[in-house]
Short mmCIF file of C-alpha atoms in Angstrom, two decimals:
data_model
loop_
_atom_site.label_atom_id
_atom_site.label_comp_id
_atom_site.label_asym_id
_atom_site.label_seq_id
_atom_site.Cartn_x
_atom_site.Cartn_y
_atom_site.Cartn_z
CA MET A 1 -0.04 -0.07 -0.06
CA SER A 2 1.34 3.52 -0.96
CA LEU A 3 -0.06 5.84 1.83
CA ASN A 4 0.70 8.72 -0.28
CA ARG A 5 -0.69 7.67 -3.60
CA ASN A 6 -4.11 6.33 -2.46
CA PRO A 7 -5.48 7.33 1.05
CA PHE A 8 -8.82 8.20 -0.40
CA THR A 9 -9.10 6.74 -3.97
CA TRP A 10 -10.48 3.26 -4.67
CA TRP A 11 -9.56 2.72 -8.13
CA ASN A 12 -5.78 2.21 -7.39
CA GLY A 13 -6.18 -0.39 -4.53
CA ALA A 14 -7.61 -0.23 -1.20
CA THR A 15 -8.16 2.79 0.69
CA LEU A 16 -6.85 3.56 4.09
CA GLY A 17 -10.36 2.74 5.70
CA THR A 18 -10.24 -0.53 3.95
CA TRP A 19 -6.67 -1.26 5.56
CA LEU A 20 -8.02 -0.32 8.94
CA GLY A 21 -11.22 -2.38 8.33
CA LEU A 22 -8.99 -5.63 8.09
CA ARG A 23 -7.97 -5.71 11.57
CA GLY A 24 -9.01 -8.85 13.24
CA LYS A 25 -9.79 -10.67 9.73
CA ASN A 26 -8.06 -13.59 8.59
CA ARG A 27 -5.83 -13.49 5.41
CA MET A 28 -6.62 -16.54 3.52
CA GLY A 29 -4.05 -16.37 0.64
CA GLU A 30 -2.68 -14.67 -2.33
CA ASP A 31 -3.09 -15.54 -6.03
CA SER A 32 -0.17 -15.47 -8.83
CA LEU A 33 -1.13 -11.78 -9.62
CA GLY A 34 -0.54 -10.46 -6.03
CA ASN A 35 -4.25 -10.11 -5.12
CA VAL A 36 -4.74 -10.83 -1.51
CA TYR A 37 -7.86 -12.57 -0.29
CA TRP A 38 -9.56 -11.89 3.15
CA GLU A 39 -12.28 -13.49 5.27
CA GLY A 40 -14.01 -12.46 8.40
CA GLY A 41 -17.27 -11.04 9.86
CA LYS A 42 -20.66 -12.04 8.61
CA ASP A 43 -23.32 -10.24 6.27
CA PRO A 44 -26.78 -9.50 7.57
CA ASN A 45 -27.79 -12.97 6.38
CA GLY A 46 -25.19 -14.46 8.42
CA VAL A 47 -23.06 -15.61 5.65
CA LEU A 48 -19.24 -14.96 6.12
CA ARG A 49 -17.79 -12.30 4.15
CA ARG A 50 -14.93 -12.69 1.69
CA TRP A 51 -13.19 -10.06 -0.17
CA VAL A 52 -10.05 -9.26 -2.34
CA ILE A 53 -7.66 -6.40 -2.37
CA TYR A 54 -6.26 -6.12 -5.71
CA SER A 55 -2.43 -5.51 -6.48
CA GLY A 56 -2.72 -2.65 -9.00
CA SER A 57 -5.98 -1.73 -10.83
CA ASN A 58 -9.28 -2.79 -9.15
CA ASP A 59 -10.43 -4.92 -12.06
CA ALA A 60 -12.59 -7.99 -11.32
CA SER A 61 -11.40 -9.85 -14.43
CA ARG A 62 -7.80 -10.10 -12.54
CA VAL A 63 -9.33 -12.67 -10.23
CA PRO A 64 -8.42 -16.19 -11.18
CA PRO A 65 -11.16 -18.84 -11.53
CA GLU A 66 -10.25 -20.83 -8.39
CA TRP A 67 -10.28 -17.59 -6.33
CA PHE A 68 -13.51 -16.56 -7.86
CA SER A 69 -15.09 -19.79 -6.76
CA TRP A 70 -13.90 -19.31 -3.35
CA LEU A 71 -15.30 -15.56 -3.32
CA HIS A 72 -18.62 -16.66 -4.16
CA HIS A 73 -18.81 -19.44 -1.65
CA GLN A 74 -18.80 -22.18 -4.41
CA ILE A 75 -15.91 -23.87 -2.07
CA ASP A 76 -15.32 -23.51 1.46
CA ALA A 77 -11.43 -23.76 1.92
CA ALA A 78 -8.82 -21.76 -0.01
CA PRO A 79 -8.32 -22.97 -3.51
CA ASP A 80 -4.85 -24.41 -2.86
CA GLN A 81 -6.52 -26.68 -0.21
CA ALA A 82 -9.89 -27.41 -1.79
CA LEU A 83 -9.10 -27.86 -5.46
CA PRO A 84 -6.71 -30.37 -7.13
CA ALA A 85 -3.57 -29.28 -8.64
CA PRO A 86 -3.96 -27.48 -12.21
CA ARG A 87 -3.69 -29.84 -15.26
CA VAL A 88 -0.70 -29.57 -17.44
CA TRP A 89 -2.93 -28.60 -20.38
CA GLU A 90 -4.77 -25.80 -18.53
CA LYS A 91 -4.06 -22.33 -19.56
CA ALA A 92 -3.63 -19.47 -17.13
CA ALA A 93 -6.24 -17.15 -16.62
CA GLU A 94 -6.01 -13.74 -18.36
CA PRO A 95 -7.58 -10.69 -17.14
CA ASN A 96 -10.03 -8.72 -19.64
CA LEU A 97 -7.64 -6.83 -22.09
CA THR A 98 -10.25 -4.61 -23.70
CA GLY A 99 -8.80 -1.03 -23.94
CA THR A 100 -5.18 -2.18 -23.94
CA HIS A 101 -2.68 -2.75 -26.77
CA GLN A 102 -3.00 -6.37 -26.24
CA ALA A 103 -6.68 -6.39 -27.03
CA TYR A 104 -8.28 -8.53 -29.92
CA ARG A 105 -8.81 -6.53 -32.89
CA PRO A 106 -10.30 -8.21 -35.99
CA SER A 107 -8.97 -7.50 -39.48
CA GLY A 108 -11.58 -4.95 -40.17
CA ALA A 109 -11.27 -2.77 -36.97
CA LEU A 110 -9.88 0.70 -37.34
CA GLU A 111 -7.17 0.07 -34.99
CA ALA A 112 -6.04 -2.99 -37.04
CA GLY A 113 -5.67 -0.89 -40.32
CA GLY A 114 -9.42 -0.67 -41.00
CA ARG A 115 -9.16 -2.89 -44.13
CA ARG A 116 -10.78 -6.20 -44.38
CA ALA A 117 -10.94 -8.91 -47.12
CA ARG A 118 -13.28 -8.32 -49.84
CA SER A 119 -16.52 -10.43 -49.63
CA THR A 120 -16.46 -13.62 -51.79
CA GLY A 121 -19.19 -14.17 -54.32
CA ASP A 122 -21.61 -15.90 -51.77
CA TYR A 123 -22.85 -12.99 -50.30
CA GLU A 124 -26.21 -11.29 -51.83
CA ALA A 125 -27.43 -7.98 -50.28
CA TRP A 126 -30.81 -8.00 -48.98
CA THR A 127 -33.52 -5.52 -50.65
CA PRO A 128 -36.76 -5.05 -49.56
CA GLU A 129 -38.48 -5.65 -53.06
CA ALA A 130 -36.98 -9.20 -53.15
#
């Protein structure tokens, strides 16, 4: 936490109030992106509260699937205890890349040059009289 950078801003990570609210809560673990997961207290329905403190920008797509299932009470224990080890063929989770230079841009997108392949002879435009 950078005390000078984000004492009152939530979009760069946790605010000072959030860090103070973590007193007495249990740190459950950390993922490969550096996000830290916490548990403690109960909501008005009696369900145990769980939350994440992001490392970097607050973007929910940066939560890996195993921690997503823990946050949403689909598994009870931390993922490293409740889930089997990842398979060799599994790909690592990627955050949403929209708005970045790594975002997918199809061949006709303006950012990718704005030119697409000409249509083949199998396309016939619709007309209302037809």
